[in-house]
Each structure stands twice: as C-alpha cells, then as structure tokens.
Short mmCIF file of N, CA and C in Angstrom, two decimals:
data_model
loop_
_atom_site.label_atom_id
_atom_site.label_comp_id
_atom_site.label_asym_id
_atom_site.label_seq_id
_atom_site.Cartn_x
_atom_site.Cartn_y
_atom_site.Cartn_z
N MET A 1 1.90 -8.54 -10.63
CA MET A 1 0.70 -7.76 -10.82
C MET A 1 0.65 -6.70 -9.72
N HIS A 2 0.50 -5.47 -10.12
CA HIS A 2 0.35 -4.34 -9.22
C HIS A 2 -1.10 -3.90 -9.36
N LEU A 3 -1.75 -3.64 -8.26
CA LEU A 3 -3.19 -3.48 -8.28
C LEU A 3 -3.65 -2.26 -7.52
N ARG A 4 -4.59 -1.53 -8.13
CA ARG A 4 -5.31 -0.50 -7.39
C ARG A 4 -6.64 -1.14 -7.00
N PHE A 5 -6.89 -1.18 -5.71
CA PHE A 5 -8.03 -1.91 -5.17
C PHE A 5 -8.95 -0.92 -4.47
N ILE A 6 -10.23 -0.95 -4.80
CA ILE A 6 -11.22 -0.07 -4.19
C ILE A 6 -11.88 -0.85 -3.05
N HIS A 7 -11.89 -0.26 -1.87
CA HIS A 7 -12.52 -0.91 -0.72
C HIS A 7 -13.46 0.07 -0.06
N SER A 8 -14.71 -0.34 0.06
CA SER A 8 -15.70 0.47 0.76
C SER A 8 -16.63 -0.47 1.50
N ASP A 9 -17.56 0.10 2.25
CA ASP A 9 -18.53 -0.73 2.97
C ASP A 9 -19.44 -1.47 1.99
N ALA A 10 -19.71 -0.88 0.83
CA ALA A 10 -20.62 -1.47 -0.14
C ALA A 10 -19.98 -2.61 -0.93
N ALA A 11 -18.72 -2.45 -1.33
CA ALA A 11 -18.07 -3.46 -2.18
C ALA A 11 -16.56 -3.29 -2.15
N SER A 12 -15.87 -4.37 -2.50
CA SER A 12 -14.42 -4.35 -2.66
C SER A 12 -14.10 -4.98 -4.00
N PHE A 13 -13.31 -4.28 -4.82
CA PHE A 13 -12.99 -4.81 -6.13
C PHE A 13 -11.72 -4.16 -6.66
N PRO A 14 -11.00 -4.88 -7.55
CA PRO A 14 -9.82 -4.28 -8.19
C PRO A 14 -10.26 -3.30 -9.26
N GLU A 15 -9.66 -2.12 -9.25
CA GLU A 15 -10.03 -1.10 -10.23
C GLU A 15 -9.05 -1.05 -11.40
N LYS A 16 -7.77 -1.26 -11.11
CA LYS A 16 -6.77 -1.17 -12.16
C LYS A 16 -5.65 -2.16 -11.86
N ALA A 17 -5.19 -2.84 -12.90
CA ALA A 17 -4.08 -3.78 -12.75
C ALA A 17 -2.96 -3.39 -13.70
N VAL A 18 -1.74 -3.48 -13.21
CA VAL A 18 -0.55 -3.24 -14.02
C VAL A 18 0.30 -4.50 -13.92
N LEU A 19 0.48 -5.17 -15.04
CA LEU A 19 1.31 -6.37 -15.07
C LEU A 19 2.71 -6.00 -15.50
N THR A 20 3.69 -6.52 -14.78
CA THR A 20 5.09 -6.25 -15.11
C THR A 20 5.88 -7.54 -14.98
N ASN A 21 7.13 -7.49 -15.42
CA ASN A 21 8.04 -8.60 -15.18
C ASN A 21 8.28 -8.72 -13.68
N GLY A 22 8.68 -9.91 -13.24
CA GLY A 22 8.92 -10.13 -11.84
C GLY A 22 10.07 -9.32 -11.27
N ASN A 23 10.97 -8.86 -12.12
CA ASN A 23 12.13 -8.13 -11.63
C ASN A 23 11.92 -6.61 -11.60
N VAL A 24 10.69 -6.14 -11.84
CA VAL A 24 10.39 -4.71 -11.78
C VAL A 24 9.96 -4.37 -10.37
N HIS A 25 10.64 -3.41 -9.76
CA HIS A 25 10.32 -3.02 -8.38
C HIS A 25 8.96 -2.32 -8.33
N GLU A 26 8.25 -2.52 -7.23
CA GLU A 26 6.91 -1.98 -7.07
C GLU A 26 6.86 -0.46 -7.22
N ARG A 27 7.90 0.22 -6.70
CA ARG A 27 7.89 1.69 -6.72
C ARG A 27 7.80 2.26 -8.12
N ARG A 28 8.24 1.52 -9.13
CA ARG A 28 8.21 2.05 -10.50
C ARG A 28 6.79 2.21 -11.02
N ASN A 29 5.81 1.56 -10.38
CA ASN A 29 4.43 1.62 -10.87
C ASN A 29 3.53 2.50 -10.02
N MET A 30 4.09 3.20 -9.06
CA MET A 30 3.26 4.03 -8.20
C MET A 30 2.52 5.11 -8.97
N GLY A 31 3.17 5.69 -9.96
CA GLY A 31 2.55 6.76 -10.73
C GLY A 31 1.27 6.32 -11.42
N GLU A 32 1.20 5.07 -11.85
CA GLU A 32 0.00 4.56 -12.52
C GLU A 32 -1.10 4.18 -11.54
N LEU A 33 -0.74 3.89 -10.31
CA LEU A 33 -1.70 3.37 -9.36
C LEU A 33 -2.21 4.40 -8.36
N VAL A 34 -1.44 5.44 -8.09
CA VAL A 34 -1.82 6.43 -7.08
C VAL A 34 -2.87 7.37 -7.67
N SER A 35 -3.91 7.58 -6.89
CA SER A 35 -4.99 8.47 -7.32
C SER A 35 -4.85 9.81 -6.61
N ALA A 36 -4.90 10.89 -7.38
CA ALA A 36 -4.83 12.23 -6.83
C ALA A 36 -6.21 12.84 -6.67
N ASP A 37 -7.26 12.04 -6.88
CA ASP A 37 -8.63 12.53 -6.76
C ASP A 37 -8.92 12.97 -5.33
N GLU A 38 -9.76 13.97 -5.21
CA GLU A 38 -10.12 14.48 -3.89
C GLU A 38 -10.90 13.42 -3.12
N GLY A 39 -10.57 13.28 -1.84
CA GLY A 39 -11.27 12.32 -0.99
C GLY A 39 -10.69 10.92 -1.01
N VAL A 40 -9.73 10.66 -1.89
CA VAL A 40 -9.14 9.33 -2.00
C VAL A 40 -7.98 9.22 -1.01
N LEU A 41 -7.92 8.10 -0.31
CA LEU A 41 -6.82 7.80 0.59
C LEU A 41 -6.09 6.59 0.02
N ASN A 42 -4.87 6.78 -0.46
CA ASN A 42 -4.08 5.71 -1.06
C ASN A 42 -3.39 4.91 0.04
N ILE A 43 -3.42 3.60 -0.08
CA ILE A 43 -2.81 2.73 0.92
C ILE A 43 -1.79 1.86 0.22
N PHE A 44 -0.54 1.89 0.71
CA PHE A 44 0.56 1.16 0.09
C PHE A 44 1.10 0.10 1.03
N ASP A 45 1.70 -0.92 0.43
CA ASP A 45 2.46 -1.90 1.16
C ASP A 45 3.87 -1.35 1.35
N ARG A 46 4.68 -2.04 2.13
CA ARG A 46 6.05 -1.57 2.40
C ARG A 46 6.91 -1.47 1.15
N GLY A 47 6.60 -2.27 0.13
CA GLY A 47 7.40 -2.25 -1.09
C GLY A 47 7.29 -0.94 -1.86
N TYR A 48 6.30 -0.13 -1.56
CA TYR A 48 6.08 1.12 -2.29
C TYR A 48 6.63 2.34 -1.57
N VAL A 49 7.40 2.16 -0.53
CA VAL A 49 7.94 3.29 0.23
C VAL A 49 8.98 4.02 -0.62
N ASP A 50 8.74 5.31 -0.84
CA ASP A 50 9.64 6.16 -1.63
C ASP A 50 9.52 7.58 -1.07
N TYR A 51 10.53 8.01 -0.32
CA TYR A 51 10.47 9.29 0.38
C TYR A 51 10.30 10.47 -0.58
N LYS A 52 10.95 10.45 -1.74
CA LYS A 52 10.81 11.56 -2.69
C LYS A 52 9.38 11.66 -3.18
N LYS A 53 8.78 10.52 -3.50
CA LYS A 53 7.38 10.55 -3.96
C LYS A 53 6.45 10.95 -2.82
N PHE A 54 6.75 10.54 -1.61
CA PHE A 54 5.93 10.93 -0.48
C PHE A 54 5.96 12.45 -0.29
N ASP A 55 7.14 13.06 -0.46
CA ASP A 55 7.23 14.52 -0.39
C ASP A 55 6.38 15.17 -1.48
N ALA A 56 6.45 14.62 -2.70
CA ALA A 56 5.65 15.16 -3.80
C ALA A 56 4.16 15.00 -3.50
N TYR A 57 3.76 13.86 -2.94
CA TYR A 57 2.35 13.65 -2.60
C TYR A 57 1.90 14.65 -1.55
N CYS A 58 2.74 14.91 -0.56
CA CYS A 58 2.40 15.90 0.47
C CYS A 58 2.24 17.29 -0.15
N ASP A 59 3.14 17.65 -1.04
CA ASP A 59 3.08 18.96 -1.69
C ASP A 59 1.84 19.11 -2.57
N ASN A 60 1.37 17.99 -3.16
CA ASN A 60 0.23 18.03 -4.08
C ASN A 60 -1.09 17.63 -3.43
N GLY A 61 -1.10 17.41 -2.13
CA GLY A 61 -2.35 17.09 -1.43
C GLY A 61 -2.85 15.67 -1.64
N VAL A 62 -1.98 14.76 -2.04
CA VAL A 62 -2.36 13.36 -2.22
C VAL A 62 -2.21 12.66 -0.88
N ARG A 63 -3.30 12.12 -0.36
CA ARG A 63 -3.28 11.47 0.96
C ARG A 63 -2.86 10.01 0.81
N PHE A 64 -2.09 9.51 1.80
CA PHE A 64 -1.65 8.13 1.75
C PHE A 64 -1.43 7.56 3.14
N VAL A 65 -1.47 6.24 3.22
CA VAL A 65 -1.13 5.47 4.42
C VAL A 65 -0.23 4.34 3.95
N THR A 66 0.87 4.10 4.66
CA THR A 66 1.76 3.01 4.30
C THR A 66 2.39 2.42 5.55
N ARG A 67 2.94 1.26 5.38
CA ARG A 67 3.65 0.61 6.47
C ARG A 67 5.14 0.81 6.25
N LEU A 68 5.87 1.06 7.32
CA LEU A 68 7.32 1.25 7.24
C LEU A 68 8.03 0.01 7.77
N ARG A 69 9.25 -0.16 7.29
CA ARG A 69 10.11 -1.20 7.85
C ARG A 69 10.59 -0.75 9.22
N GLN A 70 10.92 -1.71 10.07
CA GLN A 70 11.42 -1.39 11.42
C GLN A 70 12.72 -0.60 11.34
N SER A 71 13.48 -0.80 10.26
CA SER A 71 14.78 -0.14 10.13
C SER A 71 14.71 1.25 9.49
N ALA A 72 13.50 1.78 9.29
CA ALA A 72 13.35 3.08 8.64
C ALA A 72 14.02 4.18 9.47
N CYS A 73 14.77 5.05 8.78
CA CYS A 73 15.42 6.19 9.45
C CYS A 73 14.39 7.30 9.64
N MET A 74 14.29 7.80 10.85
CA MET A 74 13.33 8.88 11.09
C MET A 74 13.78 9.72 12.28
N LYS A 75 13.31 10.95 12.27
CA LYS A 75 13.56 11.87 13.37
C LYS A 75 12.20 12.24 13.95
N VAL A 76 12.01 11.97 15.23
CA VAL A 76 10.75 12.28 15.90
C VAL A 76 10.72 13.77 16.21
N LEU A 77 9.69 14.46 15.70
CA LEU A 77 9.53 15.89 15.94
C LEU A 77 8.63 16.17 17.13
N GLU A 78 7.62 15.31 17.32
CA GLU A 78 6.65 15.53 18.39
C GLU A 78 5.93 14.23 18.72
N GLU A 79 5.80 13.95 20.00
CA GLU A 79 4.97 12.83 20.46
C GLU A 79 3.56 13.37 20.64
N ARG A 80 2.58 12.67 20.08
CA ARG A 80 1.19 13.11 20.19
C ARG A 80 0.46 12.26 21.22
N ALA A 81 -0.47 12.86 21.93
CA ALA A 81 -1.22 12.14 22.96
C ALA A 81 -2.20 11.17 22.31
N VAL A 82 -2.31 9.98 22.89
CA VAL A 82 -3.24 8.96 22.43
C VAL A 82 -4.25 8.74 23.55
N VAL A 83 -5.52 8.86 23.22
CA VAL A 83 -6.55 8.77 24.25
C VAL A 83 -7.05 7.36 24.48
N SER A 84 -6.75 6.44 23.58
CA SER A 84 -7.33 5.10 23.72
C SER A 84 -6.34 4.11 24.32
N ASP A 85 -5.87 3.20 23.53
CA ASP A 85 -5.06 2.07 23.98
C ASP A 85 -3.64 2.50 24.33
N ALA A 86 -3.13 1.94 25.42
CA ALA A 86 -1.76 2.27 25.85
C ALA A 86 -0.71 1.63 24.96
N ASN A 87 -1.09 0.64 24.16
CA ASN A 87 -0.14 -0.05 23.28
C ASN A 87 -0.02 0.63 21.91
N VAL A 88 -0.57 1.81 21.76
CA VAL A 88 -0.55 2.53 20.50
C VAL A 88 0.21 3.83 20.69
N GLY A 89 1.07 4.16 19.72
CA GLY A 89 1.80 5.41 19.76
C GLY A 89 1.45 6.29 18.58
N ASP A 90 1.60 7.58 18.75
CA ASP A 90 1.30 8.55 17.70
C ASP A 90 2.35 9.64 17.77
N ALA A 91 3.05 9.88 16.67
CA ALA A 91 4.11 10.88 16.67
C ALA A 91 4.18 11.57 15.31
N THR A 92 4.78 12.74 15.30
CA THR A 92 5.08 13.45 14.06
C THR A 92 6.57 13.24 13.79
N VAL A 93 6.90 12.80 12.56
CA VAL A 93 8.29 12.45 12.24
C VAL A 93 8.70 13.01 10.89
N LEU A 94 9.99 13.05 10.67
CA LEU A 94 10.58 13.28 9.36
C LEU A 94 11.31 12.00 8.98
N LEU A 95 11.02 11.48 7.79
CA LEU A 95 11.67 10.25 7.33
C LEU A 95 12.97 10.58 6.62
N GLY A 96 13.93 9.67 6.72
CA GLY A 96 15.23 9.85 6.11
C GLY A 96 16.19 10.48 7.11
N SER A 97 17.42 10.61 6.68
CA SER A 97 18.43 11.24 7.54
C SER A 97 19.43 11.96 6.66
N ASP A 98 20.32 12.69 7.30
CA ASP A 98 21.33 13.45 6.55
C ASP A 98 22.30 12.53 5.81
N VAL A 99 22.50 11.33 6.32
CA VAL A 99 23.44 10.40 5.68
C VAL A 99 22.75 9.46 4.70
N SER A 100 21.42 9.42 4.71
CA SER A 100 20.71 8.53 3.78
C SER A 100 20.58 9.21 2.43
N ALA A 101 20.02 8.48 1.47
CA ALA A 101 19.90 8.99 0.11
C ALA A 101 18.97 10.19 0.02
N TYR A 102 17.96 10.25 0.88
CA TYR A 102 17.00 11.35 0.80
C TYR A 102 16.40 11.60 2.18
N LYS A 103 16.22 12.86 2.51
CA LYS A 103 15.55 13.26 3.75
C LYS A 103 14.30 14.05 3.37
N MET A 104 13.16 13.60 3.89
CA MET A 104 11.90 14.27 3.55
C MET A 104 11.86 15.68 4.09
N GLN A 105 11.13 16.53 3.40
CA GLN A 105 10.94 17.92 3.82
C GLN A 105 9.63 18.09 4.58
N ASN A 106 8.65 17.22 4.30
CA ASN A 106 7.33 17.31 4.92
C ASN A 106 7.22 16.34 6.10
N PRO A 107 6.68 16.80 7.21
CA PRO A 107 6.49 15.89 8.34
C PRO A 107 5.35 14.92 8.06
N LEU A 108 5.46 13.73 8.62
CA LEU A 108 4.44 12.70 8.50
C LEU A 108 4.01 12.25 9.89
N ARG A 109 2.95 11.52 9.93
CA ARG A 109 2.43 10.99 11.19
C ARG A 109 2.80 9.52 11.27
N LEU A 110 3.36 9.12 12.39
CA LEU A 110 3.76 7.73 12.60
C LEU A 110 2.87 7.11 13.68
N ILE A 111 2.16 6.07 13.31
CA ILE A 111 1.32 5.32 14.24
C ILE A 111 2.05 4.02 14.55
N THR A 112 2.25 3.73 15.83
CA THR A 112 2.89 2.49 16.26
C THR A 112 1.84 1.63 16.94
N CYS A 113 1.64 0.41 16.43
CA CYS A 113 0.68 -0.51 17.03
C CYS A 113 1.22 -1.93 16.92
N PHE A 114 0.43 -2.89 17.32
CA PHE A 114 0.87 -4.29 17.32
C PHE A 114 -0.13 -5.15 16.58
N ASP A 115 0.37 -6.15 15.83
CA ASP A 115 -0.51 -7.07 15.12
C ASP A 115 -0.94 -8.21 16.04
N GLU A 116 -1.65 -9.19 15.48
CA GLU A 116 -2.18 -10.30 16.27
C GLU A 116 -1.09 -11.15 16.90
N GLU A 117 0.10 -11.22 16.28
CA GLU A 117 1.21 -12.00 16.81
C GLU A 117 2.05 -11.22 17.81
N GLY A 118 1.69 -9.97 18.08
CA GLY A 118 2.44 -9.16 19.02
C GLY A 118 3.62 -8.42 18.41
N GLU A 119 3.75 -8.46 17.07
CA GLU A 119 4.84 -7.75 16.38
C GLU A 119 4.47 -6.28 16.22
N GLN A 120 5.45 -5.41 16.42
CA GLN A 120 5.22 -3.98 16.26
C GLN A 120 5.04 -3.63 14.79
N VAL A 121 4.05 -2.79 14.51
CA VAL A 121 3.76 -2.34 13.15
C VAL A 121 3.88 -0.82 13.12
N LEU A 122 4.67 -0.30 12.17
CA LEU A 122 4.83 1.14 12.00
C LEU A 122 4.02 1.58 10.79
N ILE A 123 3.02 2.41 11.03
CA ILE A 123 2.16 2.90 9.95
C ILE A 123 2.40 4.40 9.82
N CYS A 124 2.64 4.84 8.60
CA CYS A 124 2.98 6.23 8.33
C CYS A 124 1.92 6.84 7.42
N THR A 125 1.54 8.07 7.69
CA THR A 125 0.53 8.75 6.88
C THR A 125 0.78 10.25 6.86
N ASN A 126 0.22 10.90 5.85
CA ASN A 126 0.26 12.36 5.83
C ASN A 126 -1.11 12.93 6.22
N ASP A 127 -2.01 12.08 6.71
CA ASP A 127 -3.32 12.49 7.17
C ASP A 127 -3.27 12.68 8.69
N PHE A 128 -3.36 13.92 9.13
CA PHE A 128 -3.29 14.23 10.55
C PHE A 128 -4.69 14.38 11.17
N GLU A 129 -5.74 14.18 10.37
CA GLU A 129 -7.11 14.38 10.86
C GLU A 129 -7.75 13.09 11.39
N LEU A 130 -7.46 11.95 10.78
CA LEU A 130 -8.07 10.70 11.19
C LEU A 130 -7.53 10.26 12.55
N SER A 131 -8.33 9.48 13.27
CA SER A 131 -7.89 8.99 14.57
C SER A 131 -6.90 7.84 14.38
N VAL A 132 -6.19 7.51 15.43
CA VAL A 132 -5.23 6.40 15.41
C VAL A 132 -5.94 5.10 15.04
N GLU A 133 -7.12 4.87 15.63
CA GLU A 133 -7.88 3.65 15.36
C GLU A 133 -8.30 3.57 13.90
N GLU A 134 -8.75 4.70 13.33
CA GLU A 134 -9.18 4.71 11.93
C GLU A 134 -8.01 4.37 11.00
N ILE A 135 -6.85 4.93 11.27
CA ILE A 135 -5.68 4.66 10.42
C ILE A 135 -5.27 3.20 10.53
N ALA A 136 -5.26 2.67 11.75
CA ALA A 136 -4.92 1.26 11.93
C ALA A 136 -5.92 0.36 11.21
N ASP A 137 -7.21 0.67 11.29
CA ASP A 137 -8.24 -0.12 10.60
C ASP A 137 -8.10 -0.02 9.09
N ILE A 138 -7.79 1.17 8.61
CA ILE A 138 -7.60 1.37 7.17
C ILE A 138 -6.46 0.50 6.67
N TYR A 139 -5.35 0.51 7.38
CA TYR A 139 -4.23 -0.31 6.93
C TYR A 139 -4.55 -1.79 7.06
N ARG A 140 -5.26 -2.17 8.10
CA ARG A 140 -5.65 -3.57 8.28
C ARG A 140 -6.55 -4.02 7.11
N ASN A 141 -7.42 -3.14 6.62
CA ASN A 141 -8.29 -3.47 5.49
C ASN A 141 -7.51 -3.62 4.18
N ARG A 142 -6.27 -3.12 4.15
CA ARG A 142 -5.44 -3.29 2.96
C ARG A 142 -5.21 -4.77 2.68
N TRP A 143 -5.40 -5.59 3.68
CA TRP A 143 -5.21 -7.02 3.52
C TRP A 143 -6.15 -7.62 2.48
N GLN A 144 -7.22 -6.91 2.13
CA GLN A 144 -8.15 -7.39 1.11
C GLN A 144 -7.42 -7.64 -0.22
N ILE A 145 -6.43 -6.85 -0.52
CA ILE A 145 -5.69 -7.04 -1.76
C ILE A 145 -4.89 -8.34 -1.71
N GLU A 146 -4.35 -8.69 -0.55
CA GLU A 146 -3.62 -9.96 -0.41
C GLU A 146 -4.58 -11.14 -0.56
N ILE A 147 -5.79 -10.99 -0.04
CA ILE A 147 -6.79 -12.04 -0.20
C ILE A 147 -7.16 -12.20 -1.67
N PHE A 148 -7.24 -11.08 -2.40
CA PHE A 148 -7.52 -11.15 -3.84
C PHE A 148 -6.41 -11.88 -4.58
N PHE A 149 -5.15 -11.59 -4.27
CA PHE A 149 -4.03 -12.29 -4.92
C PHE A 149 -4.07 -13.78 -4.60
N LYS A 150 -4.41 -14.12 -3.38
CA LYS A 150 -4.53 -15.53 -3.00
C LYS A 150 -5.65 -16.19 -3.81
N TRP A 151 -6.76 -15.47 -3.98
CA TRP A 151 -7.87 -15.99 -4.78
C TRP A 151 -7.44 -16.25 -6.21
N ILE A 152 -6.69 -15.32 -6.79
CA ILE A 152 -6.21 -15.50 -8.17
C ILE A 152 -5.37 -16.77 -8.27
N LYS A 153 -4.44 -16.95 -7.33
CA LYS A 153 -3.57 -18.12 -7.37
C LYS A 153 -4.35 -19.42 -7.20
N GLN A 154 -5.38 -19.42 -6.36
CA GLN A 154 -6.13 -20.64 -6.09
C GLN A 154 -7.13 -20.98 -7.19
N HIS A 155 -7.74 -19.97 -7.80
CA HIS A 155 -8.85 -20.25 -8.72
C HIS A 155 -8.50 -20.14 -10.20
N LEU A 156 -7.54 -19.34 -10.56
CA LEU A 156 -7.25 -19.17 -11.99
C LEU A 156 -6.29 -20.22 -12.51
N HIS A 157 -5.52 -20.82 -11.66
CA HIS A 157 -4.60 -21.91 -12.03
C HIS A 157 -3.69 -21.53 -13.20
N VAL A 158 -3.14 -20.34 -13.15
CA VAL A 158 -2.16 -19.92 -14.15
C VAL A 158 -0.79 -20.36 -13.64
N LYS A 159 -0.36 -21.55 -14.08
CA LYS A 159 0.90 -22.12 -13.58
C LYS A 159 2.11 -21.61 -14.36
N HIS A 160 1.94 -21.42 -15.65
CA HIS A 160 3.01 -20.86 -16.47
C HIS A 160 2.37 -20.08 -17.62
N PHE A 161 3.14 -19.19 -18.20
CA PHE A 161 2.62 -18.35 -19.27
C PHE A 161 3.07 -18.91 -20.62
N TYR A 162 2.15 -18.87 -21.58
CA TYR A 162 2.43 -19.41 -22.91
C TYR A 162 3.22 -18.44 -23.77
N GLY A 163 3.17 -17.17 -23.42
CA GLY A 163 3.96 -16.16 -24.11
C GLY A 163 4.63 -15.27 -23.08
N THR A 164 5.65 -14.57 -23.49
CA THR A 164 6.38 -13.73 -22.54
C THR A 164 6.17 -12.25 -22.78
N SER A 165 5.51 -11.90 -23.87
CA SER A 165 5.26 -10.48 -24.12
C SER A 165 4.20 -9.95 -23.17
N ARG A 166 4.19 -8.67 -23.00
CA ARG A 166 3.21 -8.03 -22.13
C ARG A 166 1.78 -8.38 -22.57
N ASN A 167 1.55 -8.31 -23.86
CA ASN A 167 0.23 -8.60 -24.41
C ASN A 167 -0.18 -10.05 -24.14
N ALA A 168 0.74 -10.98 -24.30
CA ALA A 168 0.44 -12.40 -24.08
C ALA A 168 0.07 -12.65 -22.62
N VAL A 169 0.79 -12.03 -21.70
CA VAL A 169 0.50 -12.22 -20.27
C VAL A 169 -0.86 -11.63 -19.92
N TYR A 170 -1.13 -10.40 -20.39
CA TYR A 170 -2.43 -9.79 -20.15
C TYR A 170 -3.55 -10.69 -20.70
N ASN A 171 -3.40 -11.14 -21.94
CA ASN A 171 -4.44 -11.97 -22.56
C ASN A 171 -4.68 -13.25 -21.78
N GLN A 172 -3.62 -13.89 -21.30
CA GLN A 172 -3.79 -15.13 -20.57
C GLN A 172 -4.48 -14.90 -19.22
N VAL A 173 -4.10 -13.84 -18.51
CA VAL A 173 -4.74 -13.55 -17.23
C VAL A 173 -6.20 -13.17 -17.45
N TYR A 174 -6.48 -12.31 -18.43
CA TYR A 174 -7.87 -11.93 -18.70
C TYR A 174 -8.70 -13.13 -19.16
N ALA A 175 -8.14 -13.99 -19.99
CA ALA A 175 -8.85 -15.20 -20.44
C ALA A 175 -9.16 -16.11 -19.25
N ALA A 176 -8.24 -16.23 -18.33
CA ALA A 176 -8.46 -17.06 -17.14
C ALA A 176 -9.57 -16.45 -16.27
N LEU A 177 -9.57 -15.12 -16.11
CA LEU A 177 -10.63 -14.47 -15.34
C LEU A 177 -11.99 -14.64 -15.99
N ILE A 178 -12.05 -14.47 -17.31
CA ILE A 178 -13.32 -14.62 -18.04
C ILE A 178 -13.80 -16.07 -17.96
N ALA A 179 -12.90 -17.02 -18.15
CA ALA A 179 -13.29 -18.44 -18.07
C ALA A 179 -13.82 -18.76 -16.67
N TYR A 180 -13.19 -18.25 -15.64
CA TYR A 180 -13.65 -18.51 -14.28
C TYR A 180 -15.05 -17.93 -14.07
N CYS A 181 -15.27 -16.71 -14.56
CA CYS A 181 -16.58 -16.08 -14.40
C CYS A 181 -17.67 -16.83 -15.18
N LEU A 182 -17.35 -17.34 -16.35
CA LEU A 182 -18.33 -18.08 -17.14
C LEU A 182 -18.68 -19.43 -16.52
N VAL A 183 -17.69 -20.07 -15.93
CA VAL A 183 -17.94 -21.39 -15.31
C VAL A 183 -18.71 -21.18 -14.03
#
C-alpha cells in the first residue's frame, strides 16, 4: 500500500491509497501520490528517491522533502551557516555523479542531523526557505504514516487475501476498514 497522508495541526488522515503487488517498487507510484498543488510540501521515504523525478519536480515548482541513504552520491556546492545546534549541518548539493546513472541538474538542500539513537540522518529538500529545524520536524512528522500502517496491521487483521486481483484486494481492505469503523 502506497499512501498520500495529510498531516496538519488540526488532523492527520490518509487522503489517497494505491495498492500494488509486493514486487512493485515504490518509485513507480510517485506520479499518483505527488501533489503539484501550490503550498503543498511532499514528504517521501527513502524508497521514493528518484533523481530524474526530483529534477522534474524542481523544474515544475513541486516542493519535497526526503531522506537519503548514507551511500548517496553527491557533490557539495556550498556549506550553509547553521545558527542553532552544532550537531546539524546545512549544505547545497547536487545529487548523482558523472559515473552514476543520472546526475541532477538542480541543486538541492541537504540537512544533516541525528536521530534518537545517534544515527546520522540525511534529509534532502528543494525548499531553501524553511529553517533547518522546520525541515527536520517535517520529516520527523512523516512517521505518522508508519504509525498508520502499524494500526492497519494491528486492527484490521488482514492475514491473507481471498483474491489476488486488484479489485479483490481493494474490496477486502475497504471491507476490513468499514467493519472496524462499524464495530
């Protein structure tokens, strides 16, 4: 299940769900889930990293925040000053390299911070206006979608599917959600 999740101070809820086979890579569903609406900031997990699409989003004014793998190829163009915590970094980078499959044309902002376990987290965005703290908080709030998936697994008790077609899977998941809400 690939999900577009709306998170605000007033409420958090899933807006759109795309069900696929387990062997379909997350990047194939980005087009259905990414919003190009003005004022929307799209937040992706590491599985959705796609440099070509990121270049297209930059060209079309689609804002996004994502987490990068530690092994991501990048060229640092500029180190930016950080006024708050000494454990946070801010830089302008180009993702990809000359030897990789694709090198981005648009510069991105790389925020380096640490999680609760002390592991380094690389957060990448094309939004140069928000503060480092705001971007880190925005990505941290992305965890709401993981909590929603955990809720589905715990409460809907969909252990196996009775049909394998797309329609059968959708119907079973929707029936489980409706039954849960009625009970």
